[in-house]
mmCIF file of C-alpha atoms and ligand atoms in Angstrom:
data_model
loop_
_atom_site.group_PDB
_atom_site.id
_atom_site.type_symbol
_atom_site.label_atom_id
_atom_site.label_comp_id
_atom_site.label_asym_id
_atom_site.label_seq_id
_atom_site.Cartn_x
_atom_site.Cartn_y
_atom_site.Cartn_z
ATOM 1 C CA MET A 1 -0.420 0.096 -0.357
ATOM 2 C CA MET A 2 1.234 3.357 -0.915
ATOM 3 C CA SER A 3 2.681 5.629 2.054
ATOM 4 C CA LYS A 4 0.192 8.398 3.314
ATOM 5 C CA ILE A 5 2.470 11.331 3.988
ATOM 6 C CA LEU A 6 2.658 14.821 5.808
ATOM 7 C CA VAL A 7 4.645 17.694 4.846
ATOM 8 C CA ILE A 8 4.422 20.397 8.043
ATOM 9 C CA GLY A 9 5.715 23.996 6.457
ATOM 10 C CA ALA A 10 4.249 23.197 3.097
ATOM 11 C CA GLY A 11 3.362 26.492 2.076
ATOM 12 C CA GLY A 12 6.890 27.722 2.438
ATOM 13 C CA GLN A 13 9.649 27.807 -0.480
ATOM 14 C CA ILE A 14 10.807 24.046 0.541
ATOM 15 C CA GLY A 15 6.970 22.688 0.801
ATOM 16 C CA THR A 16 5.314 23.993 -2.393
ATOM 17 C CA GLU A 17 8.175 22.661 -4.762
ATOM 18 C CA LEU A 18 8.463 19.258 -2.443
ATOM 19 C CA VAL A 19 4.843 18.601 -2.033
ATOM 20 C CA LEU A 20 4.015 19.596 -5.412
ATOM 21 C CA SER A 21 6.560 16.673 -6.284
ATOM 22 C CA LEU A 22 6.209 13.923 -3.911
ATOM 23 C CA ARG A 23 1.853 14.134 -5.371
ATOM 24 C CA GLU A 24 3.879 13.508 -9.039
ATOM 25 C CA LEU A 25 5.418 10.259 -7.275
ATOM 26 C CA LYS A 26 3.121 9.161 -4.482
ATOM 27 C CA GLY A 27 -0.561 10.716 -5.800
ATOM 28 C CA ASP A 28 -2.304 13.818 -4.834
ATOM 29 C CA GLU A 29 -4.535 11.963 -2.326
ATOM 30 C CA HIS A 30 -1.561 10.799 -0.485
ATOM 31 C CA VAL A 31 0.333 13.656 0.400
ATOM 32 C CA PHE A 32 -1.014 15.349 3.478
ATOM 33 C CA ALA A 33 0.212 19.143 3.046
ATOM 34 C CA ALA A 34 -0.466 21.643 6.260
ATOM 35 C CA ASP A 35 0.634 24.983 7.571
ATOM 36 C CA LEU A 36 -0.467 27.842 9.500
ATOM 37 C CA LYS A 37 -2.622 29.499 6.893
ATOM 38 C CA ASP A 38 -6.370 28.328 7.203
ATOM 39 C CA ASP A 39 -6.475 28.016 2.987
ATOM 40 C CA CYS A 40 -4.220 25.835 1.621
ATOM 41 C CA PRO A 41 -1.949 27.577 -0.933
ATOM 42 C CA GLU A 42 -3.625 28.411 -4.227
ATOM 43 C CA LYS A 43 -0.259 25.900 -5.731
ATOM 44 C CA LEU A 44 -1.278 23.373 -3.668
ATOM 45 C CA VAL A 45 -5.314 22.872 -3.998
ATOM 46 C CA GLY A 46 -4.788 19.069 -6.227
ATOM 47 C CA GLY A 47 -4.288 17.272 -3.135
ATOM 48 C CA PRO A 48 -5.009 17.499 1.124
ATOM 49 C CA TYR A 49 -4.298 20.095 3.196
ATOM 50 C CA VAL A 50 -4.958 21.166 6.869
ATOM 51 C CA LYS A 51 -4.119 24.098 8.772
ATOM 52 C CA MET A 52 -2.064 23.015 11.453
ATOM 53 C CA ASP A 53 -0.197 25.156 14.659
ATOM 54 C CA VAL A 54 3.609 22.166 14.576
ATOM 55 C CA LEU A 55 3.471 23.771 18.434
ATOM 56 C CA ASP A 56 0.345 22.206 18.908
ATOM 57 C CA LYS A 57 1.368 19.191 19.566
ATOM 58 C CA GLU A 58 -1.817 17.555 20.970
ATOM 59 C CA PHE A 59 -3.665 18.446 17.298
ATOM 60 C CA VAL A 60 -0.472 16.903 15.460
ATOM 61 C CA ARG A 61 -0.842 13.587 17.564
ATOM 62 C CA SER A 62 -4.475 12.916 17.167
ATOM 63 C CA PHE A 63 -3.850 14.739 13.038
ATOM 64 C CA ILE A 64 -1.117 11.825 13.018
ATOM 65 C CA ILE A 65 -3.042 8.567 14.534
ATOM 66 C CA LYS A 66 -6.509 9.462 13.262
ATOM 67 C CA ASN A 67 -4.548 9.674 9.523
ATOM 68 C CA LYS A 68 -2.242 6.555 9.407
ATOM 69 C CA ILE A 69 0.347 8.971 8.814
ATOM 70 C CA ASP A 70 3.620 7.297 8.128
ATOM 71 C CA GLU A 71 6.093 9.402 6.700
ATOM 72 C CA VAL A 72 6.011 13.556 7.831
ATOM 73 C CA TYR A 73 8.337 16.313 6.599
ATOM 74 C CA LEU A 74 9.379 18.400 9.354
ATOM 75 C CA LEU A 75 9.841 22.246 7.636
ATOM 76 C CA ALA A 76 8.704 24.493 9.770
ATOM 77 C CA ALA A 77 11.228 26.390 11.278
ATOM 78 C CA LEU A 78 12.454 30.094 12.172
ATOM 79 C CA LEU A 79 15.167 30.919 9.231
ATOM 80 C CA SER A 80 18.072 32.300 9.676
ATOM 81 C CA ALA A 81 17.843 36.154 10.052
ATOM 82 C CA THR A 82 14.276 36.265 11.018
ATOM 83 C CA ALA A 83 15.431 33.722 14.165
ATOM 84 C CA GLU A 84 17.923 36.319 14.956
ATOM 85 C CA LYS A 85 15.134 38.574 15.807
ATOM 86 C CA ASN A 86 13.597 36.670 17.396
ATOM 87 C CA PRO A 87 15.815 34.093 19.502
ATOM 88 C CA ALA A 88 13.167 32.512 22.529
ATOM 89 C CA PHE A 89 10.121 31.511 19.429
ATOM 90 C CA ALA A 90 12.754 30.605 17.491
ATOM 91 C CA TRP A 91 14.244 28.157 20.149
ATOM 92 C CA LYS A 92 10.951 27.072 20.610
ATOM 93 C CA LEU A 93 9.999 26.271 17.025
ATOM 94 C CA ASN A 94 12.880 24.776 15.939
ATOM 95 C CA MET A 95 12.793 22.629 18.952
ATOM 96 C CA GLU A 96 9.575 21.214 19.632
ATOM 97 C CA GLY A 97 8.147 20.589 17.070
ATOM 98 C CA LEU A 98 10.730 17.992 16.424
ATOM 99 C CA PHE A 99 10.118 16.324 19.155
ATOM 100 C CA THR A 100 6.510 15.543 18.740
ATOM 101 C CA ILE A 101 7.419 13.850 15.284
ATOM 102 C CA LEU A 102 9.948 11.954 16.811
ATOM 103 C CA ASP A 103 8.459 11.164 19.616
ATOM 104 C CA LEU A 104 5.756 10.009 17.047
ATOM 105 C CA ALA A 105 7.720 8.384 15.844
ATOM 106 C CA LYS A 106 9.189 6.406 18.572
ATOM 107 C CA GLU A 107 5.591 4.964 19.660
ATOM 108 C CA LYS A 108 5.666 3.247 16.130
ATOM 109 C CA HIS A 109 3.365 5.789 14.607
ATOM 110 C CA LEU A 110 5.558 7.058 11.882
ATOM 111 C CA LYS A 111 7.801 4.838 9.616
ATOM 112 C CA LYS A 112 9.906 7.775 8.085
ATOM 113 C CA VAL A 113 11.080 11.089 9.221
ATOM 114 C CA PHE A 114 12.387 13.692 7.403
ATOM 115 C CA TRP A 115 14.045 17.115 8.638
ATOM 116 C CA PRO A 116 16.366 19.674 7.026
ATOM 117 C CA SER A 117 19.493 21.178 8.689
ATOM 118 C CA SER A 118 21.503 23.809 7.658
ATOM 119 C CA ILE A 119 25.020 25.075 6.484
ATOM 120 C CA ALA A 120 24.163 27.458 9.672
ATOM 121 C CA VAL A 121 25.064 24.275 11.783
ATOM 122 C CA PHE A 122 28.823 25.613 10.676
ATOM 123 C CA GLY A 123 30.681 28.270 12.806
ATOM 124 C CA PRO A 124 33.586 30.304 12.673
ATOM 125 C CA THR A 125 35.932 28.379 13.636
ATOM 126 C CA THR A 126 34.777 25.514 11.018
ATOM 127 C CA PRO A 127 37.259 25.259 8.539
ATOM 128 C CA PRO A 128 35.615 27.049 5.752
ATOM 129 C CA GLU A 129 36.782 25.993 2.235
ATOM 130 C CA ASN A 130 35.518 22.394 1.357
ATOM 131 C CA THR A 131 33.767 21.661 5.212
ATOM 132 C CA PRO A 132 34.650 18.151 6.347
ATOM 133 C CA GLN A 133 30.881 15.845 7.323
ATOM 134 C CA LEU A 134 32.913 15.945 10.767
ATOM 135 C CA THR A 135 34.345 19.258 11.984
ATOM 136 C CA ILE A 136 34.494 22.139 14.150
ATOM 137 C CA MET A 137 30.950 22.995 14.811
ATOM 138 C CA GLU A 138 30.298 25.840 17.114
ATOM 139 C CA PRO A 139 26.978 27.550 15.228
ATOM 140 C CA SER A 140 27.165 31.478 16.763
ATOM 141 C CA THR A 141 23.205 32.301 15.653
ATOM 142 C CA VAL A 142 19.820 31.037 17.602
ATOM 143 C CA TYR A 143 18.874 29.235 13.785
ATOM 144 C CA GLY A 144 22.385 27.148 14.181
ATOM 145 C CA ILE A 145 22.386 26.716 17.792
ATOM 146 C CA SER A 146 19.008 24.711 16.985
ATOM 147 C CA LYS A 147 19.705 23.377 13.687
ATOM 148 C CA LEU A 148 23.375 21.525 15.156
ATOM 149 C CA ALA A 149 20.532 20.736 18.281
ATOM 150 C CA GLY A 150 18.161 19.167 16.087
ATOM 151 C CA GLU A 151 20.948 17.266 14.272
ATOM 152 C CA ARG A 152 22.158 15.426 17.967
ATOM 153 C CA TRP A 153 18.875 15.146 18.764
ATOM 154 C CA CYS A 154 17.834 13.091 15.544
ATOM 155 C CA GLU A 155 20.775 11.114 15.626
ATOM 156 C CA TYR A 156 20.239 9.920 19.353
ATOM 157 C CA TYR A 157 16.504 8.811 18.514
ATOM 158 C CA ALA A 158 17.878 6.767 15.718
ATOM 159 C CA ASN A 159 20.881 5.387 17.642
ATOM 160 C CA ASN A 160 18.573 4.489 21.676
ATOM 161 C CA TYR A 161 14.890 3.807 20.326
ATOM 162 C CA GLY A 162 15.719 2.777 16.305
ATOM 163 C CA VAL A 163 13.325 5.824 14.789
ATOM 164 C CA ASP A 164 14.078 5.910 10.997
ATOM 165 C CA VAL A 165 14.961 9.616 11.014
ATOM 166 C CA ARG A 166 16.834 11.393 7.708
ATOM 167 C CA SER A 167 17.892 14.486 7.288
ATOM 168 C CA ILE A 168 20.011 17.016 4.466
ATOM 169 C CA ARG A 169 22.042 20.314 5.723
ATOM 170 C CA TYR A 170 20.643 22.119 3.127
ATOM 171 C CA PRO A 171 22.621 25.338 1.108
ATOM 172 C CA GLY A 172 20.800 28.427 0.451
ATOM 173 C CA LEU A 173 18.042 27.180 -1.630
ATOM 174 C CA ILE A 174 17.776 29.666 -4.646
ATOM 175 C CA SER A 175 13.457 28.774 -6.967
ATOM 176 C CA TYR A 176 11.094 30.963 -8.308
ATOM 177 C CA THR A 177 7.769 29.005 -7.596
ATOM 178 C CA SER A 178 7.686 30.972 -4.146
ATOM 179 C CA LEU A 179 9.545 33.562 -2.082
ATOM 180 C CA PRO A 180 12.013 32.027 0.501
ATOM 181 C CA GLY A 181 11.227 32.895 4.953
ATOM 182 C CA GLY A 182 13.815 35.174 6.042
ATOM 183 C CA GLY A 183 17.376 33.218 5.720
ATOM 184 C CA THR A 184 20.183 34.941 5.038
ATOM 185 C CA THR A 185 21.339 33.339 1.263
ATOM 186 C CA ASP A 186 17.758 35.131 0.401
ATOM 187 C CA TYR A 187 19.924 37.937 -1.120
ATOM 188 C CA ALA A 188 20.451 35.548 -3.928
ATOM 189 C CA VAL A 189 16.631 34.758 -5.317
ATOM 190 C CA ASP A 190 15.737 38.720 -4.896
ATOM 191 C CA ILE A 191 18.099 39.809 -7.003
ATOM 192 C CA PHE A 192 16.593 37.811 -9.869
ATOM 193 C CA TYR A 193 13.499 39.746 -9.498
ATOM 194 C CA GLN A 194 15.296 42.694 -9.030
ATOM 195 C CA ALA A 195 16.629 41.803 -12.658
ATOM 196 C CA LYS A 196 13.627 41.569 -14.750
ATOM 197 C CA LEU A 197 11.711 44.311 -12.999
ATOM 198 C CA GLY A 198 14.938 46.399 -14.099
ATOM 199 C CA ASN A 199 15.754 47.862 -10.968
ATOM 200 C CA GLU A 200 19.553 48.424 -9.546
ATOM 201 C CA PHE A 201 20.142 45.436 -6.819
ATOM 202 C CA THR A 202 20.995 45.948 -3.175
ATOM 203 C CA SER A 203 22.593 43.056 -1.728
ATOM 204 C CA PHE A 204 22.354 43.104 2.001
ATOM 205 C CA LEU A 205 25.543 40.691 1.703
ATOM 206 C CA LYS A 206 29.377 42.050 0.333
ATOM 207 C CA GLU A 207 30.696 41.496 -3.002
ATOM 208 C CA ASP A 208 33.367 38.617 -1.912
ATOM 209 C CA THR A 209 30.707 36.058 0.158
ATOM 210 C CA THR A 210 30.536 33.917 -0.602
ATOM 211 C CA LEU A 211 28.031 31.076 -0.468
ATOM 212 C CA PRO A 212 27.447 27.229 -0.715
ATOM 213 C CA MET A 213 23.796 27.312 -2.383
ATOM 214 C CA MET A 214 21.522 25.050 -4.889
ATOM 215 C CA TYR A 215 18.695 24.965 -7.586
ATOM 216 C CA MET A 216 15.638 23.793 -5.826
ATOM 217 C CA GLU A 217 15.003 21.321 -8.285
ATOM 218 C CA ASP A 218 17.990 19.815 -6.919
ATOM 219 C CA ALA A 219 17.228 19.942 -3.119
ATOM 220 C CA ILE A 220 14.254 18.339 -4.483
ATOM 221 C CA ARG A 221 15.786 15.126 -6.068
ATOM 222 C CA ALA A 222 18.247 14.629 -2.997
ATOM 223 C CA THR A 223 15.381 14.514 -0.265
ATOM 224 C CA ILE A 224 13.586 12.525 -2.224
ATOM 225 C CA GLU A 225 16.538 10.117 -2.805
ATOM 226 C CA LEU A 226 17.559 10.203 0.638
ATOM 227 C CA MET A 227 14.283 9.611 1.574
ATOM 228 C CA GLU A 228 13.263 6.813 -1.111
ATOM 229 C CA SER A 229 16.880 5.244 -0.607
ATOM 230 C CA ASP A 230 17.390 1.280 1.224
ATOM 231 C CA SER A 231 17.712 2.462 5.133
ATOM 232 C CA ASP A 232 20.499 0.325 5.342
ATOM 233 C CA ASN A 233 22.362 2.787 2.400
ATOM 234 C CA ILE A 234 21.901 6.009 5.314
ATOM 235 C CA LYS A 235 24.772 6.173 7.511
ATOM 236 C CA ILE A 236 24.480 8.926 9.191
ATOM 237 C CA ARG A 237 21.384 9.352 11.187
ATOM 238 C CA SER A 238 22.292 13.186 12.485
ATOM 239 C CA SER A 239 22.247 15.224 8.592
ATOM 240 C CA TYR A 240 24.322 15.265 5.486
ATOM 241 C CA ASN A 241 26.504 17.347 3.962
ATOM 242 C CA LEU A 242 25.064 18.276 0.779
ATOM 243 C CA SER A 243 26.506 20.381 -2.255
ATOM 244 C CA GLY A 244 25.642 22.458 -5.389
ATOM 245 C CA CYS A 245 27.936 25.494 -6.284
ATOM 246 C CA SER A 246 29.275 28.248 -4.714
ATOM 247 C CA PHE A 247 28.646 31.969 -5.763
ATOM 248 C CA SER A 248 29.082 35.282 -4.143
ATOM 249 C CA PRO A 249 26.816 38.306 -5.075
ATOM 250 C CA LYS A 250 29.372 39.600 -6.961
ATOM 251 C CA GLU A 251 29.880 36.427 -9.702
ATOM 252 C CA LEU A 252 25.954 36.166 -9.011
ATOM 253 C CA THR A 253 25.837 39.475 -11.056
ATOM 254 C CA GLU A 254 28.247 39.218 -13.658
ATOM 255 C CA GLU A 255 26.224 35.685 -14.369
ATOM 256 C CA ILE A 256 23.592 37.597 -14.976
ATOM 257 C CA GLN A 257 25.252 40.546 -16.826
ATOM 258 C CA LYS A 258 26.053 37.080 -19.332
ATOM 259 C CA LEU A 259 22.000 37.565 -20.069
ATOM 260 C CA MET A 260 21.349 41.291 -18.846
ATOM 261 C CA PRO A 261 24.335 42.575 -19.719
ATOM 262 C CA GLU A 262 22.073 46.558 -18.907
ATOM 263 C CA PHE A 263 21.390 44.805 -15.230
ATOM 264 C CA LYS A 264 23.867 47.115 -11.771
ATOM 265 C CA ALA A 265 23.874 45.990 -8.418
ATOM 266 C CA LYS A 266 25.676 47.771 -4.957
ATOM 267 C CA TYR A 267 26.272 45.761 -2.147
ATOM 268 C CA VAL A 268 25.481 47.296 1.488
ATOM 269 C CA PRO A 269 26.073 44.876 4.001
ATOM 270 C CA ASP A 270 23.352 45.254 6.963
ATOM 271 C CA PHE A 271 23.214 42.452 9.973
ATOM 272 C CA ARG A 272 22.957 38.861 8.075
ATOM 273 C CA GLN A 273 26.936 39.670 6.638
ATOM 274 C CA ASP A 274 27.769 38.690 10.148
ATOM 275 C CA ILE A 275 25.816 35.714 9.424
ATOM 276 C CA ALA A 276 27.201 35.038 6.256
ATOM 277 C CA ASP A 277 30.956 35.780 8.338
ATOM 278 C CA THR A 278 30.167 32.124 9.643
ATOM 279 C CA TRP A 279 29.193 30.106 7.320
ATOM 280 C CA PRO A 280 31.084 28.004 4.901
ATOM 281 C CA ARG A 281 32.293 28.623 1.622
ATOM 282 C CA SER A 282 32.298 24.862 0.314
ATOM 283 C CA ILE A 283 31.118 21.972 1.135
ATOM 284 C CA ASP A 284 32.183 18.201 1.077
ATOM 285 C CA ASP A 285 29.580 16.337 -0.218
ATOM 286 C CA SER A 286 31.729 13.088 -0.388
ATOM 287 C CA ASN A 287 29.312 10.786 2.346
ATOM 288 C CA ALA A 288 26.600 11.805 0.953
ATOM 289 C CA ARG A 289 27.382 10.558 -2.907
ATOM 290 C CA VAL A 290 29.222 8.030 -1.258
ATOM 291 C CA ASP A 291 25.752 6.574 0.778
ATOM 292 C CA TRP A 292 23.011 7.133 -1.588
ATOM 293 C CA GLY A 293 24.394 8.364 -4.945
ATOM 294 C CA TRP A 294 24.457 12.051 -4.611
ATOM 295 C CA LYS A 295 25.371 14.343 -7.618
ATOM 296 C CA GLU A 296 24.392 17.346 -8.002
ATOM 297 C CA LYS A 297 22.570 19.248 -11.802
ATOM 298 C CA PHE A 298 23.077 22.312 -11.428
ATOM 299 C CA SER A 299 25.876 25.089 -11.887
ATOM 300 C CA THR A 300 26.022 28.881 -11.558
ATOM 301 C CA GLU A 301 25.664 28.950 -15.174
ATOM 302 C CA SER A 302 22.235 26.956 -15.186
ATOM 303 C CA LEU A 303 20.185 28.168 -12.192
ATOM 304 C CA VAL A 304 20.509 31.788 -13.376
ATOM 305 C CA LYS A 305 19.801 30.344 -17.396
ATOM 306 C CA VAL A 306 16.712 28.711 -15.411
ATOM 307 C CA MET A 307 15.923 31.632 -12.770
ATOM 308 C CA LEU A 308 15.729 34.022 -15.339
ATOM 309 C CA ASN A 309 13.003 32.310 -17.517
ATOM 310 C CA HIS A 310 11.098 31.331 -14.781
ATOM 311 C CA VAL A 311 10.388 34.422 -12.267
ATOM 312 C CA ASP A 312 7.738 36.169 -12.163
ATOM 313 C CA VAL A 313 8.032 39.279 -10.743
ATOM 314 C CA ASN A 314 3.291 39.030 -9.670
ATOM 315 C CA LEU A 315 5.172 36.751 -6.934
ATOM 316 C CA LEU A 316 6.683 39.647 -5.761
ATOM 317 C CA LYS A 317 4.097 42.213 -6.007
ATOM 318 C CA ASN A 318 1.308 39.726 -4.695
ATOM 319 C CA SER A 319 3.101 39.022 -1.180
HETATM 320 P P1 NAD B 1 10.001 29.201 4.973
HETATM 321 O O1 NAD B 1 10.063 30.133 5.548
HETATM 322 O O2 NAD B 1 9.804 28.996 3.219
HETATM 323 O O3 NAD B 1 8.489 27.699 5.493
HETATM 324 C C1 NAD B 1 8.729 27.639 6.282
HETATM 325 C C2 NAD B 1 6.659 27.518 6.183
HETATM 326 O O4 NAD B 1 6.352 26.603 7.545
HETATM 327 C C3 NAD B 1 6.015 28.394 6.703
HETATM 328 O O5 NAD B 1 5.145 27.826 4.949
HETATM 329 C C4 NAD B 1 4.867 28.903 7.223
HETATM 330 O O6 NAD B 1 4.026 29.351 7.219
HETATM 331 C C5 NAD B 1 5.345 27.130 8.668
HETATM 332 N N1 NAD B 1 5.520 27.532 9.525
HETATM 333 C C6 NAD B 1 5.595 28.146 10.056
HETATM 334 N N2 NAD B 1 5.771 27.914 11.500
HETATM 335 C C7 NAD B 1 4.576 27.349 11.406
HETATM 336 C C8 NAD B 1 4.104 26.227 12.415
HETATM 337 N N3 NAD B 1 3.921 26.727 13.492
HETATM 338 N N4 NAD B 1 3.153 25.667 12.031
HETATM 339 C C9 NAD B 1 2.935 24.884 11.003
HETATM 340 N N5 NAD B 1 3.651 25.869 10.361
HETATM 341 C C10 NAD B 1 4.629 26.582 9.951
HETATM 342 O O7 NAD B 1 11.258 27.794 4.709
HETATM 343 P P2 NAD B 1 12.016 26.829 4.150
HETATM 344 O O8 NAD B 1 12.870 27.666 3.352
HETATM 345 O O9 NAD B 1 10.898 26.418 3.410
HETATM 346 O O10 NAD B 1 13.023 26.145 5.061
HETATM 347 C C11 NAD B 1 12.348 24.704 5.326
HETATM 348 C C12 NAD B 1 13.308 24.175 6.177
HETATM 349 O O11 NAD B 1 13.743 24.148 5.645
HETATM 350 C C13 NAD B 1 13.154 24.742 7.087
HETATM 351 O O12 NAD B 1 13.342 24.344 8.475
HETATM 352 C C14 NAD B 1 14.677 25.339 7.277
HETATM 353 O O13 NAD B 1 15.563 25.587 8.290
HETATM 354 C C15 NAD B 1 15.198 24.851 6.037
HETATM 355 N N6 NAD B 1 16.410 24.935 5.319
HETATM 356 C C16 NAD B 1 16.126 25.762 4.097
HETATM 357 C C17 NAD B 1 17.201 26.623 3.661
HETATM 358 C C18 NAD B 1 16.749 27.772 2.346
HETATM 359 O O14 NAD B 1 17.295 27.923 1.702
HETATM 360 N N7 NAD B 1 15.545 27.606 1.864
HETATM 361 C C19 NAD B 1 18.327 26.292 3.491
HETATM 362 C C20 NAD B 1 18.983 25.387 4.697
HETATM 363 C C21 NAD B 1 17.510 24.903 5.538
HETATM 364 N N1 LIG B 2 18.892 29.426 3.122
HETATM 365 C C1 LIG B 2 19.474 29.544 5.207
HETATM 366 C C2 LIG B 2 19.435 31.068 5.836
HETATM 367 O O1 LIG B 2 19.698 31.398 4.964
HETATM 368 C C3 LIG B 2 20.105 28.576 5.708
HETATM 369 O O2 LIG B 2 19.254 27.370 6.235
HETATM 370 O O3 LIG B 2 18.206 30.450 7.113
#
């Protein structure tokens, strides 16, 4: 029988595309989308939707048990920049939902869990080039601290209670289907909207701040490949390093200028620069390649082409 899947935080940047891909693979009726909003986001109306606050533990538990959900993708979180503005709430949101879901898996109500981590688990003392899977991890943001703690708890539940939990340390994700939700890498999405609008772009990061990035199609494929892999292949139960490409605001600008020579950008760093300065520049993801066969498809050049072709400025106007 086909697994029943629940995606919590389905209305966000990753969730929108993940739900659509999972529905294509598993059938619309098998993939429930859940988010805070009363109404189902327009792009997700093709399948079941439930209004859900992941902090409402009793509701989450009874929904999952009553509907015989097999797998949960838990995406609801505050991202790096928003989290710095409200550290106490970020810690609560990013941790409590995870325990609710891990406990349901421990009690055998769930067969499999996906929970995303981030390059934010690394910090200023981490080697920044080709950052290894196992290395110094002293994150200095509340977001990074919550993701590192979450990774440790995932591994703990896997080792001690046999929970089948799987995770990826996503780099900054670039997509056009929905807007990003308050991260330090969001400039690399907004730049395409400003280019299409014919505006000069103001980057909130310095021109030479290189960060690991990935086109969303690669990230969704990685997530589904990880979740579909045989459990024996998943040797890492904290979270896998994953690499797509790396670029700085200046390099991204120059790539856009190859297709839009009139495009201009300036660089006016704000508080997000301090966050970016603590993150790696590139990632060594050899464990993901060996364990479950990961390989990226998109380079900086190819993601720029797709983004410029598909970005719809109406999305920005309607947000
Ligand atoms: P997002 O902010 O775009 O979406 C999060 C969604 O969760 C939103 O639709 C929001 O309404 C929902 N949500 C918030 N609070 C909720 C609650 N209490 N109950 C239910 N839903 C709630 O985030 P995203 O970019 O899609 O990221 C999803 C996950 O992936 C997060 O855990 C994030 O840390 C991680 N991640 C994202 C990136 C990235 O570049 N987008 C990179 C690394 C890791
Ligand atoms: N894109 C995310 C952020 O900037 C990385 O986790 O917060």
